[in-house]
Structure formats: structure tokens, C-alpha cells
mmCIF file of N, CA, C and O in Angstrom:
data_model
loop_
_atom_site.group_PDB
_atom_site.id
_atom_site.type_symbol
_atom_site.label_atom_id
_atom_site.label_comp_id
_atom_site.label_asym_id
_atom_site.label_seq_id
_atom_site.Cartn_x
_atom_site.Cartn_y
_atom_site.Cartn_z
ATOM 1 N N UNK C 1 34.066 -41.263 -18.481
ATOM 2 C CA UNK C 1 33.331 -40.454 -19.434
ATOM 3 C C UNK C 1 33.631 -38.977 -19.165
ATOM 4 O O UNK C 1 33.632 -38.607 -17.991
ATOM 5 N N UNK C 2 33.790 -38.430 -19.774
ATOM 6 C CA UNK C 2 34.028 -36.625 -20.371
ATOM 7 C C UNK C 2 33.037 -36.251 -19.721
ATOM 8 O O UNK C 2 31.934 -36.767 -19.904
ATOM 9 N N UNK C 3 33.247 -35.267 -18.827
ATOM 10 C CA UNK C 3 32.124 -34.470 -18.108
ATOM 11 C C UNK C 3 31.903 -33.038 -18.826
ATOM 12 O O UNK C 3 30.726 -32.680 -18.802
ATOM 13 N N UNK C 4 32.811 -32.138 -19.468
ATOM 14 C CA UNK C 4 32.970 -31.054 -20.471
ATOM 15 C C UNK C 4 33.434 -31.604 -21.769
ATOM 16 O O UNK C 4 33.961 -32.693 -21.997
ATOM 17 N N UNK C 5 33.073 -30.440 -22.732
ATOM 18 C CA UNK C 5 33.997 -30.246 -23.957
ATOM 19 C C UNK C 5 33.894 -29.104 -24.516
ATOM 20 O O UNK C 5 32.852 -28.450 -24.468
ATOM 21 N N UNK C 6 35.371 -28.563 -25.349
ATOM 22 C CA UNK C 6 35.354 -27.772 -25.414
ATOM 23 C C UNK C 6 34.518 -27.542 -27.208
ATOM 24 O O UNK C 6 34.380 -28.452 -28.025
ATOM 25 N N UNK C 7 34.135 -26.245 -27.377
ATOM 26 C CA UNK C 7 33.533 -25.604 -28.442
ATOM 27 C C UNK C 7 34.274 -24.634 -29.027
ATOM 28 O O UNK C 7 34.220 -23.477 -28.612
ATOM 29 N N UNK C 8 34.943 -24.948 -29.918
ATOM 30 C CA UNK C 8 35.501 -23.528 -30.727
ATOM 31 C C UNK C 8 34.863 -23.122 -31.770
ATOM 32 O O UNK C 8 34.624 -23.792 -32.774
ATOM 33 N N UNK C 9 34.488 -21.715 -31.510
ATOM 34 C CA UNK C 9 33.032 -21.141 -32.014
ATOM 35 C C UNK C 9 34.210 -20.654 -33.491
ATOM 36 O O UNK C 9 35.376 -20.259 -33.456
ATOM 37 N N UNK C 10 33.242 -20.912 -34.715
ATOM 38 C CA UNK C 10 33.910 -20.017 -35.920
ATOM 39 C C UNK C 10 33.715 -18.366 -35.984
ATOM 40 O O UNK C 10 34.018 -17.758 -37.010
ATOM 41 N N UNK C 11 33.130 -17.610 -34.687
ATOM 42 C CA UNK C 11 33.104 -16.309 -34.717
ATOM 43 C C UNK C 11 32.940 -15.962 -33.082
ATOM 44 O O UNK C 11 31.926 -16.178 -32.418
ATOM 45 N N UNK C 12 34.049 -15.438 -32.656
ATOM 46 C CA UNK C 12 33.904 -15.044 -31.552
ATOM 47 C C UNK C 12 32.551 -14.401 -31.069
ATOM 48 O O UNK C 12 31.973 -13.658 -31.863
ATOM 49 N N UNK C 13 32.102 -14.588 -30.053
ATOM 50 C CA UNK C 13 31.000 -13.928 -29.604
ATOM 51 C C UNK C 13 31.060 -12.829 -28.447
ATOM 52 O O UNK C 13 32.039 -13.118 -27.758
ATOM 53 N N UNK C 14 30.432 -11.695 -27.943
ATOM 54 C CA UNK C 14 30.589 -11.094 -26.984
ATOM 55 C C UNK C 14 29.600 -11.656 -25.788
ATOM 56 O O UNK C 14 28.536 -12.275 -25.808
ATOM 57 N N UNK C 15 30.434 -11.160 -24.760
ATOM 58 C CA UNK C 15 30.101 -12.043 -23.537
ATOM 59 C C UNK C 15 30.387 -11.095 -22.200
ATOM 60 O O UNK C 15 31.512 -11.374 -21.784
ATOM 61 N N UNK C 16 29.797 -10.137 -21.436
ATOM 62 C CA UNK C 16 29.786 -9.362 -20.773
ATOM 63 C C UNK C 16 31.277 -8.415 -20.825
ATOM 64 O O UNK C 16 32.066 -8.126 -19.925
ATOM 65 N N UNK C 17 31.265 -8.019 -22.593
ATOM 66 C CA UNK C 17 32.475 -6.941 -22.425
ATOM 67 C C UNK C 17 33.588 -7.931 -23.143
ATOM 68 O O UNK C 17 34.304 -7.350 -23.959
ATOM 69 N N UNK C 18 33.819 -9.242 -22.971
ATOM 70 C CA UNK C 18 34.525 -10.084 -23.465
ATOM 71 C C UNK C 18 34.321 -10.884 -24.803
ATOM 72 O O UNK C 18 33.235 -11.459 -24.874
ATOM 73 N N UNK C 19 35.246 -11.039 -25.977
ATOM 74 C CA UNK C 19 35.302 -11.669 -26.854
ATOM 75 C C UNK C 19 35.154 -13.009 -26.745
ATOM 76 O O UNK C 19 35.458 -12.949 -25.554
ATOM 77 N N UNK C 20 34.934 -14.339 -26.935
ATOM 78 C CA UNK C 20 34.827 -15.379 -26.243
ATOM 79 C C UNK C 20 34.654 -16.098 -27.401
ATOM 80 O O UNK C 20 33.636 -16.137 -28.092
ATOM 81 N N UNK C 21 36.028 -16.845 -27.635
ATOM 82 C CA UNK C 21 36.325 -17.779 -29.302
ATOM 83 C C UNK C 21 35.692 -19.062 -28.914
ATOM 84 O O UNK C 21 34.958 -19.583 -29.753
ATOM 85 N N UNK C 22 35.922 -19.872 -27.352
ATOM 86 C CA UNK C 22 35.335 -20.755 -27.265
ATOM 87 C C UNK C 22 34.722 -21.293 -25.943
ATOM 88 O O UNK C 22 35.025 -20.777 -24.867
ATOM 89 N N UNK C 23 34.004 -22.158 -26.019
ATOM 90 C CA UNK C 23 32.943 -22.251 -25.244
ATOM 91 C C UNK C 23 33.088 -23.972 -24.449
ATOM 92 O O UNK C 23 33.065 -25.096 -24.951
ATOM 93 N N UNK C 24 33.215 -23.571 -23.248
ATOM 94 C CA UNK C 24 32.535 -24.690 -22.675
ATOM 95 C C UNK C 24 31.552 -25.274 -22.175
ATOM 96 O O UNK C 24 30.877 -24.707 -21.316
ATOM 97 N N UNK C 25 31.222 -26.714 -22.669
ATOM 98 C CA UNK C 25 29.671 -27.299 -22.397
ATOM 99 C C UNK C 25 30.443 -28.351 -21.573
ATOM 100 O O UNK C 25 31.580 -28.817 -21.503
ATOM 101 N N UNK C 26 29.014 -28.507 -20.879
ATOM 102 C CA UNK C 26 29.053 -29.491 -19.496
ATOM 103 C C UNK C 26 27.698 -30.861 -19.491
ATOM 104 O O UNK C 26 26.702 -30.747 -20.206
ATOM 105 N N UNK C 27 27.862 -31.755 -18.813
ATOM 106 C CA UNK C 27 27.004 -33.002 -19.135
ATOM 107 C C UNK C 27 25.651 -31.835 -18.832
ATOM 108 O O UNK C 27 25.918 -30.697 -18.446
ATOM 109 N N UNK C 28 24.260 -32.269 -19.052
ATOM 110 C CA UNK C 28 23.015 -31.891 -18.154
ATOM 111 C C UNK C 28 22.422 -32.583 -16.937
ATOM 112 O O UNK C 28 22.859 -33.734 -16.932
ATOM 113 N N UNK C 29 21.907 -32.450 -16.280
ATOM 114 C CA UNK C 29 21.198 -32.966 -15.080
ATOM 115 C C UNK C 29 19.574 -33.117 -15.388
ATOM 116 O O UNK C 29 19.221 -32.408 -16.331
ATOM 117 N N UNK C 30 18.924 -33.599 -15.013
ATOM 118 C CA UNK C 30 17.958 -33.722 -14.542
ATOM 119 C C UNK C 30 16.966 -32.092 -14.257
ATOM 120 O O UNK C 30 15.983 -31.530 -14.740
ATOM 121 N N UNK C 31 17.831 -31.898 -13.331
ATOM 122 C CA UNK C 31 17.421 -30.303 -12.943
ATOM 123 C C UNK C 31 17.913 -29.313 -14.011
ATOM 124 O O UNK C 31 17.584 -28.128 -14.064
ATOM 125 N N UNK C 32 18.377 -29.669 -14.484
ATOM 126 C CA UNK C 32 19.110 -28.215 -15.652
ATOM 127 C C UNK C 32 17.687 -28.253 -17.005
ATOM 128 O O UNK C 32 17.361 -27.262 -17.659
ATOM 129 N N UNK C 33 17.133 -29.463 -17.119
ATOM 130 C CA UNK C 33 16.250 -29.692 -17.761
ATOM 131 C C UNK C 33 15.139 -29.022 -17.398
ATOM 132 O O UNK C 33 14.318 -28.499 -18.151
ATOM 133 N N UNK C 34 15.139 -29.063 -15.869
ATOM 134 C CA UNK C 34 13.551 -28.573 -15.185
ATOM 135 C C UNK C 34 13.476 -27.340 -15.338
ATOM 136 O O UNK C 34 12.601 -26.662 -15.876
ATOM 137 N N UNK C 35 14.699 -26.978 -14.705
ATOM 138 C CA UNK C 35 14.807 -25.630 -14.731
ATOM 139 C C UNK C 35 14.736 -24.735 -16.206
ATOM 140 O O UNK C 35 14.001 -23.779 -16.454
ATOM 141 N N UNK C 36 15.922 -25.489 -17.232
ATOM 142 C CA UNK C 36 15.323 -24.657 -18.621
ATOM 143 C C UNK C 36 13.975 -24.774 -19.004
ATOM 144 O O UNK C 36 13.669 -23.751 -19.617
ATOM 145 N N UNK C 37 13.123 -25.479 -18.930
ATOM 146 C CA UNK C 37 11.552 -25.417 -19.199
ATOM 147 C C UNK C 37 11.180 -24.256 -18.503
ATOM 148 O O UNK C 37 10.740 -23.311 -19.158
ATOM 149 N N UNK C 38 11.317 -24.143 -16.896
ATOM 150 C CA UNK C 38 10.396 -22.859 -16.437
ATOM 151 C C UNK C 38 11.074 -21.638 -16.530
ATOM 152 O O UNK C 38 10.407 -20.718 -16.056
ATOM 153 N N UNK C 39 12.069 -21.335 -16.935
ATOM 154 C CA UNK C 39 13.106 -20.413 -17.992
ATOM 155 C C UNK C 39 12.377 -20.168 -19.277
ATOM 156 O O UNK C 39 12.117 -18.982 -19.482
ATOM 157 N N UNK C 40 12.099 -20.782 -19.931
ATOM 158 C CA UNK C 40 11.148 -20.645 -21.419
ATOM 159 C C UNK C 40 9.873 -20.403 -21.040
ATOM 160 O O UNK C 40 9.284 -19.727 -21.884
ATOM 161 N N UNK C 41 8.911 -20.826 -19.663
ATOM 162 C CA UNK C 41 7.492 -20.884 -19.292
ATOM 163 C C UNK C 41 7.762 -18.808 -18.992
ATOM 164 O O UNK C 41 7.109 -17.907 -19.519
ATOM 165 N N UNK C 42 8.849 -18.687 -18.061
ATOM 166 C CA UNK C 42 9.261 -17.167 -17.656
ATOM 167 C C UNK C 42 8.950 -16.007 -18.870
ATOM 168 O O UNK C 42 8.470 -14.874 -18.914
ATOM 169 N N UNK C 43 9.690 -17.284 -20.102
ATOM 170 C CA UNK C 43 10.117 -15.855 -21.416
ATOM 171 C C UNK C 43 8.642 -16.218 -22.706
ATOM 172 O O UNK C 43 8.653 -16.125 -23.934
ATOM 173 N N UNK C 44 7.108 -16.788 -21.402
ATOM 174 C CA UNK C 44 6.446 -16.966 -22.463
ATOM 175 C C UNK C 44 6.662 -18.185 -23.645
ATOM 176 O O UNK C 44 5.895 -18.384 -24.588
ATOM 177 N N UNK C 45 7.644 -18.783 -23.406
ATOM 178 C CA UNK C 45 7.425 -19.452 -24.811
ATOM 179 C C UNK C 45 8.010 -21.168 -24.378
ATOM 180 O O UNK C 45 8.858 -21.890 -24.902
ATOM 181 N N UNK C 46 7.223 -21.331 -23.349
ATOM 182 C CA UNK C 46 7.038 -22.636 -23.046
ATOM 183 C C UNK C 46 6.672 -23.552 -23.953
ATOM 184 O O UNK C 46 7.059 -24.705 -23.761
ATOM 185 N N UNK C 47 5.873 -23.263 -25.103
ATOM 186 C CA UNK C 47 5.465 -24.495 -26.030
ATOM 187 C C UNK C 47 6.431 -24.445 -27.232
ATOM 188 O O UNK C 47 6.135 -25.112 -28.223
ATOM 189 N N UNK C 48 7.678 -23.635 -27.226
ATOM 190 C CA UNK C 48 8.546 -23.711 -28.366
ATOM 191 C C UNK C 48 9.945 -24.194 -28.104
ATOM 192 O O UNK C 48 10.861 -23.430 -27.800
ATOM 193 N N UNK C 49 10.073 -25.512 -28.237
ATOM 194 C CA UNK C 49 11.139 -26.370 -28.417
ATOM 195 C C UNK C 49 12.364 -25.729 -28.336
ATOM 196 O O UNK C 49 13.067 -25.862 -27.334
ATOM 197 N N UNK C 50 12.701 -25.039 -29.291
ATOM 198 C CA UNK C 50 13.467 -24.423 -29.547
ATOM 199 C C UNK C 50 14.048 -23.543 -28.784
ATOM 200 O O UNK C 50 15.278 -23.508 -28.824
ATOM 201 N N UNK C 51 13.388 -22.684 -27.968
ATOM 202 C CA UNK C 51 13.419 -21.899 -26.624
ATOM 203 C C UNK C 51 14.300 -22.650 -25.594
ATOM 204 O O UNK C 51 15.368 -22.404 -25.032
ATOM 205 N N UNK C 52 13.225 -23.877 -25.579
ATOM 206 C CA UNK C 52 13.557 -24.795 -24.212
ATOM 207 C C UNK C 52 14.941 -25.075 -24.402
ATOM 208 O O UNK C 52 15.707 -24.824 -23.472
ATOM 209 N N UNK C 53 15.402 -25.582 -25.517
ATOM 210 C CA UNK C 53 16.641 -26.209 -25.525
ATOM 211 C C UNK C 53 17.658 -25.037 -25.830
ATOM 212 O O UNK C 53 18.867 -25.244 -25.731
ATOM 213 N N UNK C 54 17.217 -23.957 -26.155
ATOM 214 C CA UNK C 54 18.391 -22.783 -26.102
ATOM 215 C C UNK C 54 18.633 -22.542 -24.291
ATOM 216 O O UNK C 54 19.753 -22.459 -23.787
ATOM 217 N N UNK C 55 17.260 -22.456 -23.463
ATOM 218 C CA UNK C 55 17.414 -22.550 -22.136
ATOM 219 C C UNK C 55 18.311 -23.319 -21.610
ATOM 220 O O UNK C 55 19.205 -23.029 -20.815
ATOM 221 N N UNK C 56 18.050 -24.278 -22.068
ATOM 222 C CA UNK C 56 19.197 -25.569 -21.498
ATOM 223 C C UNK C 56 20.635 -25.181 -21.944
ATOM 224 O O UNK C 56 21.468 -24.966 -21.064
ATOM 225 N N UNK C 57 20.996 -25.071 -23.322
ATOM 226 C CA UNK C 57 22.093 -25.138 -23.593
ATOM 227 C C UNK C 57 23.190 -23.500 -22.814
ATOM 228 O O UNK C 57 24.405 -23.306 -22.851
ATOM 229 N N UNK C 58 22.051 -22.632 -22.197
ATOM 230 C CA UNK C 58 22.653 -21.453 -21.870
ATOM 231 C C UNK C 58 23.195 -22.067 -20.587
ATOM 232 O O UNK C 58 24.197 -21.644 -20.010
ATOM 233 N N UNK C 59 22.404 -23.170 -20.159
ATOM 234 C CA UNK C 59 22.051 -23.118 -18.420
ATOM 235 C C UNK C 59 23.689 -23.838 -18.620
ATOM 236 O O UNK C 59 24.627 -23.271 -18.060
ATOM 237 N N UNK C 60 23.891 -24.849 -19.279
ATOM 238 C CA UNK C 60 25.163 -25.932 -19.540
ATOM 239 C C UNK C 60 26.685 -25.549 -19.946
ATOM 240 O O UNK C 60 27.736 -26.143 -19.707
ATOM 241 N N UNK C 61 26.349 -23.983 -20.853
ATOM 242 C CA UNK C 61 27.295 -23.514 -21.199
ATOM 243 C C UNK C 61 28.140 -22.502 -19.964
ATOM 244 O O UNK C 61 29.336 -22.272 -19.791
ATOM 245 N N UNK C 62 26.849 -22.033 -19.207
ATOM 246 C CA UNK C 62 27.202 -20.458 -18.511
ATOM 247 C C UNK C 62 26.881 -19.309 -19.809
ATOM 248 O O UNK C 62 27.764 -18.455 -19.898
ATOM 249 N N UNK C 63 26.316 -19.243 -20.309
ATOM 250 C CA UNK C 63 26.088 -18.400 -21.091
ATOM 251 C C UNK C 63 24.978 -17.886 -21.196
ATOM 252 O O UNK C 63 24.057 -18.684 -21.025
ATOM 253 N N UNK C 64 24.569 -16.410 -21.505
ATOM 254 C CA UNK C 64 23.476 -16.126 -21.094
ATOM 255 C C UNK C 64 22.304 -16.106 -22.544
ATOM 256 O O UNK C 64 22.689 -15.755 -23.659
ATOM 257 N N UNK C 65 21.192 -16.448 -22.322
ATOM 258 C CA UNK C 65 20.346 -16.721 -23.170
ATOM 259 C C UNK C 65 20.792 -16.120 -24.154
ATOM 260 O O UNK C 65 21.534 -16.575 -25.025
ATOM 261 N N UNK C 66 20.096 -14.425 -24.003
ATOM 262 C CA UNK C 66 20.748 -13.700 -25.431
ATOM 263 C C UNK C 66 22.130 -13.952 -26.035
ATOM 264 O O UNK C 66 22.091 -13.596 -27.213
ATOM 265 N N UNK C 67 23.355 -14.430 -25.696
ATOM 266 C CA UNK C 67 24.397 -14.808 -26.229
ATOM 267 C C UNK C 67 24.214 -15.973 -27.022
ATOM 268 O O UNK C 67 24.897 -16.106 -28.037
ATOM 269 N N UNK C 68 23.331 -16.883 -26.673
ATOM 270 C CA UNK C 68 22.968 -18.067 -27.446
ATOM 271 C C UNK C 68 21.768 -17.668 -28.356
ATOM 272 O O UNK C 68 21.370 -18.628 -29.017
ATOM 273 N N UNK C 69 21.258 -16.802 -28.514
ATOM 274 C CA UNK C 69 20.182 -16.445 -29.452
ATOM 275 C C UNK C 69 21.105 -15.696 -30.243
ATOM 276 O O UNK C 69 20.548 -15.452 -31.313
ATOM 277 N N UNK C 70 22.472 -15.128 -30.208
ATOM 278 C CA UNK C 70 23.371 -14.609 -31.237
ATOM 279 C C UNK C 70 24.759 -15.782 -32.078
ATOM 280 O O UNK C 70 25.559 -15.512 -32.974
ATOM 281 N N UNK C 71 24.598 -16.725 -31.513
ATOM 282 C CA UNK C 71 25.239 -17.845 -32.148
ATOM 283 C C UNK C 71 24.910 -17.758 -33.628
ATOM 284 O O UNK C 71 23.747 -17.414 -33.839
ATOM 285 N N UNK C 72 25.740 -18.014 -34.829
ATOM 286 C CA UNK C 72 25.779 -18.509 -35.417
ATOM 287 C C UNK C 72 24.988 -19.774 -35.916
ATOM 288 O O UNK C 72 25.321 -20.560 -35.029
ATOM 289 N N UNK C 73 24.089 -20.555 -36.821
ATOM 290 C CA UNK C 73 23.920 -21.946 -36.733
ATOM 291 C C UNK C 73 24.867 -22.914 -36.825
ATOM 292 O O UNK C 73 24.555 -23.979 -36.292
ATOM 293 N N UNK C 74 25.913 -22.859 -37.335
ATOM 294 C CA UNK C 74 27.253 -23.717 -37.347
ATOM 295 C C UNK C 74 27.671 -24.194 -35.894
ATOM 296 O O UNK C 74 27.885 -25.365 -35.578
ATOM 297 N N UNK C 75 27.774 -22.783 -34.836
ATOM 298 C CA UNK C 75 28.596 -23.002 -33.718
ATOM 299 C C UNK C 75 27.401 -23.136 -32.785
ATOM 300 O O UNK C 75 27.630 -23.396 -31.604
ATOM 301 N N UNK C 76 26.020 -22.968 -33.248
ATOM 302 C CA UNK C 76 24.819 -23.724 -31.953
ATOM 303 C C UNK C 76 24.972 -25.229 -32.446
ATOM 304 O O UNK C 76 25.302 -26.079 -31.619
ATOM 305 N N UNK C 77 24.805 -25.484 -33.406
ATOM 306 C CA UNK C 77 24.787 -26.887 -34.085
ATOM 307 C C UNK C 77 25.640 -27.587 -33.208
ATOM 308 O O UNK C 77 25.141 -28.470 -32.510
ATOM 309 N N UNK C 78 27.478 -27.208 -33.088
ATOM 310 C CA UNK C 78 28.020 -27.079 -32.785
ATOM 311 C C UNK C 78 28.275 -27.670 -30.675
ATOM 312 O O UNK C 78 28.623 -28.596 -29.942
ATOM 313 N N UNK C 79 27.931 -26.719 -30.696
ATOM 314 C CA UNK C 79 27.176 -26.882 -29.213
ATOM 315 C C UNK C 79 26.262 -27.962 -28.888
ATOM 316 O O UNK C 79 26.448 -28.637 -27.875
ATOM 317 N N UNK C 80 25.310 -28.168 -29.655
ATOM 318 C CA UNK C 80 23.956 -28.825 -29.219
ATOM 319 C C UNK C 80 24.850 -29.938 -29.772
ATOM 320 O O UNK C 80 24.532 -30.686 -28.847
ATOM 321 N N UNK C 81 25.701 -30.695 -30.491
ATOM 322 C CA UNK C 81 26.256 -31.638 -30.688
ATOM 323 C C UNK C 81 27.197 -32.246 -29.759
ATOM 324 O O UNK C 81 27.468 -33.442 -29.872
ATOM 325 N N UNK C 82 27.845 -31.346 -28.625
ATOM 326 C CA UNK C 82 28.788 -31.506 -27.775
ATOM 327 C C UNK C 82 27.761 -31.864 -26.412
ATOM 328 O O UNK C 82 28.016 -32.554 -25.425
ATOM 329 N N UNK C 83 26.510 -31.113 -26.768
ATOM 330 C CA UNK C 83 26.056 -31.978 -25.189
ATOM 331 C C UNK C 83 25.447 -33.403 -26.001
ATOM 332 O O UNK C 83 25.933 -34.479 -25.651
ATOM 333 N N UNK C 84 24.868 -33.397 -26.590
ATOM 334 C CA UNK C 84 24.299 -34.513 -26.877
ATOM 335 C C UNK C 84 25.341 -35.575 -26.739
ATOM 336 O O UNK C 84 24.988 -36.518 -26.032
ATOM 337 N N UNK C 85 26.999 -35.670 -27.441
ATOM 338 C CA UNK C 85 27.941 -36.663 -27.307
ATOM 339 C C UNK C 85 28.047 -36.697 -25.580
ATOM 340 O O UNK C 85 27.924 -37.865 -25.210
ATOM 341 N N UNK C 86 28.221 -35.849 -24.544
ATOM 342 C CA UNK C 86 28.034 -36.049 -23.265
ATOM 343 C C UNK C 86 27.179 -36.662 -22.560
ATOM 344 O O UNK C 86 27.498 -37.426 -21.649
ATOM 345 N N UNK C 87 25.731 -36.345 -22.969
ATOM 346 C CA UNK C 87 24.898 -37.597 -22.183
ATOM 347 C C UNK C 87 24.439 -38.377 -23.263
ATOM 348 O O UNK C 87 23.337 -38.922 -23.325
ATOM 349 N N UNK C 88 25.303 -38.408 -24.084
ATOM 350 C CA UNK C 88 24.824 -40.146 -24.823
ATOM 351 C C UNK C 88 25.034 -41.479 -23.824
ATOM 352 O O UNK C 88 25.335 -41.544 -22.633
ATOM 353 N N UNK C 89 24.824 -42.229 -24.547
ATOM 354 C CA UNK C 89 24.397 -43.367 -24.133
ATOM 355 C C UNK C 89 25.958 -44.302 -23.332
ATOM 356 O O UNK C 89 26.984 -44.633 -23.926
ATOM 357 N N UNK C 90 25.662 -44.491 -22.040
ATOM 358 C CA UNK C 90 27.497 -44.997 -22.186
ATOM 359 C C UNK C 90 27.801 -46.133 -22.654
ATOM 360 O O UNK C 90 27.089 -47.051 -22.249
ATOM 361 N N UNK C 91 28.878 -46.482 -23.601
ATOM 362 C CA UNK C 91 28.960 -47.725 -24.265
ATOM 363 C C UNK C 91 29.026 -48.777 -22.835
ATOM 364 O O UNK C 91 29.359 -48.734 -21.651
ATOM 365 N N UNK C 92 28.438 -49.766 -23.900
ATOM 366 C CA UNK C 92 28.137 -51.222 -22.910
ATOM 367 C C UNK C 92 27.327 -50.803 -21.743
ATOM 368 O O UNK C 92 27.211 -51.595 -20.808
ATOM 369 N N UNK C 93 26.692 -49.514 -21.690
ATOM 370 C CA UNK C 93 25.743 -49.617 -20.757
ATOM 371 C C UNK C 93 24.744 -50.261 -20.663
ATOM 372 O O UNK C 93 24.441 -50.846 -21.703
ATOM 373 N N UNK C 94 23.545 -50.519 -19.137
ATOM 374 C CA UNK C 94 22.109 -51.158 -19.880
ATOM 375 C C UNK C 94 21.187 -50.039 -20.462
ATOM 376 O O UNK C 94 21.183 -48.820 -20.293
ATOM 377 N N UNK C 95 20.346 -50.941 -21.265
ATOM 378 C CA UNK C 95 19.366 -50.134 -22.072
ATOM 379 C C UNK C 95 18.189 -49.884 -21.015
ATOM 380 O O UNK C 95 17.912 -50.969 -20.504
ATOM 381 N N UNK C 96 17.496 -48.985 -20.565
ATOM 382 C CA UNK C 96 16.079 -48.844 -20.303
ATOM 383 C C UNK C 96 15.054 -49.769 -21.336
ATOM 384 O O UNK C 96 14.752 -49.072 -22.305
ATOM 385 N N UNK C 97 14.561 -50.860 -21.392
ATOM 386 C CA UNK C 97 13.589 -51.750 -22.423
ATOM 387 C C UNK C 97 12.392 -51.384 -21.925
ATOM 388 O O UNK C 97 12.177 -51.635 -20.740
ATOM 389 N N UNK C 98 11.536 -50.827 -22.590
ATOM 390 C CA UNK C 98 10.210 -50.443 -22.421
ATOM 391 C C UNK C 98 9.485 -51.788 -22.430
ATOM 392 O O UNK C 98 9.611 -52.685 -23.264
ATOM 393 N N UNK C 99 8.305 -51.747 -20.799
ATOM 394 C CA UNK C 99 7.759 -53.460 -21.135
ATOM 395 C C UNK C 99 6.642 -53.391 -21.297
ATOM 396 O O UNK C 99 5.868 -52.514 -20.915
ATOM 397 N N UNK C 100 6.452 -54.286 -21.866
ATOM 398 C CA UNK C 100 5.228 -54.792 -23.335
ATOM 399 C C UNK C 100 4.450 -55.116 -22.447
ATOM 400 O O UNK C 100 4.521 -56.069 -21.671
ATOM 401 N N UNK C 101 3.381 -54.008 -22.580
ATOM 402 C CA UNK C 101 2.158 -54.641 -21.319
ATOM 403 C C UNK C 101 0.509 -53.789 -22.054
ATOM 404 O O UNK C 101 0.401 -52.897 -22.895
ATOM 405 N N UNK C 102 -0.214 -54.318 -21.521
ATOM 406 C CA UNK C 102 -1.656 -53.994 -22.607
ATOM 407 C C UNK C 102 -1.514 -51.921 -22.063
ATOM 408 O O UNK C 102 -1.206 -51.299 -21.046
ATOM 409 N N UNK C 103 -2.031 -51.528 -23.717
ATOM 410 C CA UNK C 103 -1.928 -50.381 -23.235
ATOM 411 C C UNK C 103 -0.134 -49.561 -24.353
ATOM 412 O O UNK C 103 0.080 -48.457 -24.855
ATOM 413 N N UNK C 104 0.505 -50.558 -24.281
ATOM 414 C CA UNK C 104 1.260 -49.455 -24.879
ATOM 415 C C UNK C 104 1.473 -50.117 -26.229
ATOM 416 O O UNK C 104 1.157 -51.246 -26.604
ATOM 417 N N UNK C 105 2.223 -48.910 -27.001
ATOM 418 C CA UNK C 105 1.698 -49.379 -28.219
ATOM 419 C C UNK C 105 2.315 -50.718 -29.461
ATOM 420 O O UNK C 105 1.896 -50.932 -30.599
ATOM 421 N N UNK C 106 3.076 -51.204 -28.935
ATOM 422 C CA UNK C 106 3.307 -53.149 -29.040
ATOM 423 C C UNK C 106 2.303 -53.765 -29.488
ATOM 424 O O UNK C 106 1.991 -54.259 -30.572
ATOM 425 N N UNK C 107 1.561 -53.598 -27.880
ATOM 426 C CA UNK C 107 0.258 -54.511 -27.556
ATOM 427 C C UNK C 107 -0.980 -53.755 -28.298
ATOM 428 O O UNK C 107 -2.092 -54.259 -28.141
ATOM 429 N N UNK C 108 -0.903 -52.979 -28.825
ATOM 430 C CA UNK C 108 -2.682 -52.252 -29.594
ATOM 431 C C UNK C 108 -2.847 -52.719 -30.491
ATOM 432 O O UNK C 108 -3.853 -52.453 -31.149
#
């Protein structure tokens, strides 16, 4: 399985002094998750989705927040599509099956 991929942004972006046509994203961790939450809790805006997962996608790219709050929607779309194909699901993997026990919602 692909641990990166690359992103070719439809508008270069600036990036400490540098033009930067494209972008590399990387699988997420566990911790890249934790960490973008208290990254968004930092910038105040812990209860907005949207935050969180710009956190993440900065933490995955190397890119720094404000560079991802200047994306384009095409080339975040873009992005947020390249990690998602990375930690998808691996074919023929097992499934996690949620079990049917009193209490969840199956059984109510």
C-alpha cells in the first residue's frame, strides 16, 4: 500500500518564500489525529470540524495551517481525497463488525 501521494495543486501556492505547484500527503496516524484536535482546541475552535481536519491535513502535508486555509476548494478537495484513498480500507482486509449486544442500537 502507498504510504504518500502526490497533489498537483491547479494554483501554485506560497510556502515560506516558495511557489509550491504540488503537494505531498502522507497516510495519518493515530497521533496526527490527536494532535490535530488539540491544534484546533489551541486556535479556539475545537468544536468546528472543519478546523480539525484542516489541522490534520496541515499536520500530513507539512504545510502550515494558514497555507491550507489559502487552498483553493478544488486542490483541498483534492488533498482531503488523497488522504482518505491512503487510509482507506485495505482490500481483502478484515472488517472491524460491531457486536450486537443489548445497548447498541441493533438491539433497541
Amino acid at each position: 500500500m502507498a504510504r504518500t501521494r502526490t497533489v498537483a495543486l491547479s494554483e501554485p501556492i506560497e510556502v515560506g518564500g516558495k511557489a509550491l505547484a504540488e503537494v505531498v500527503v502522507r497516510r495519518s496516524t493515530v497521533g496526527d489525529e490527536e494532535d490535530a484536535m488539540q491544534q484546533a482546541v489551541q486556535l479556539k475552535r475545537g468544536q468546528n470540524p472543519v478546523t480539525v481536519e484542516m489541522c490534520l491535513l496541515s499536520r500530513v502535508t507539512r504545510l502550515p495551517y494558514d497555507a491550507i486555509r489559502s487552498l483553493h476548494g478544488a486542490d483541498y478537495a483534492a488533498i482531503r481525497e488523497a488522504l482518505g484513498e491512503l487510509n482507506g480500507p485495505v482490500p481483502g482486509g478484515p472488517e472491524n463488525p460491531t457486536p450486537e449486544t443489548d445497548g447498541t442500537p441493533e438491539n433497541v
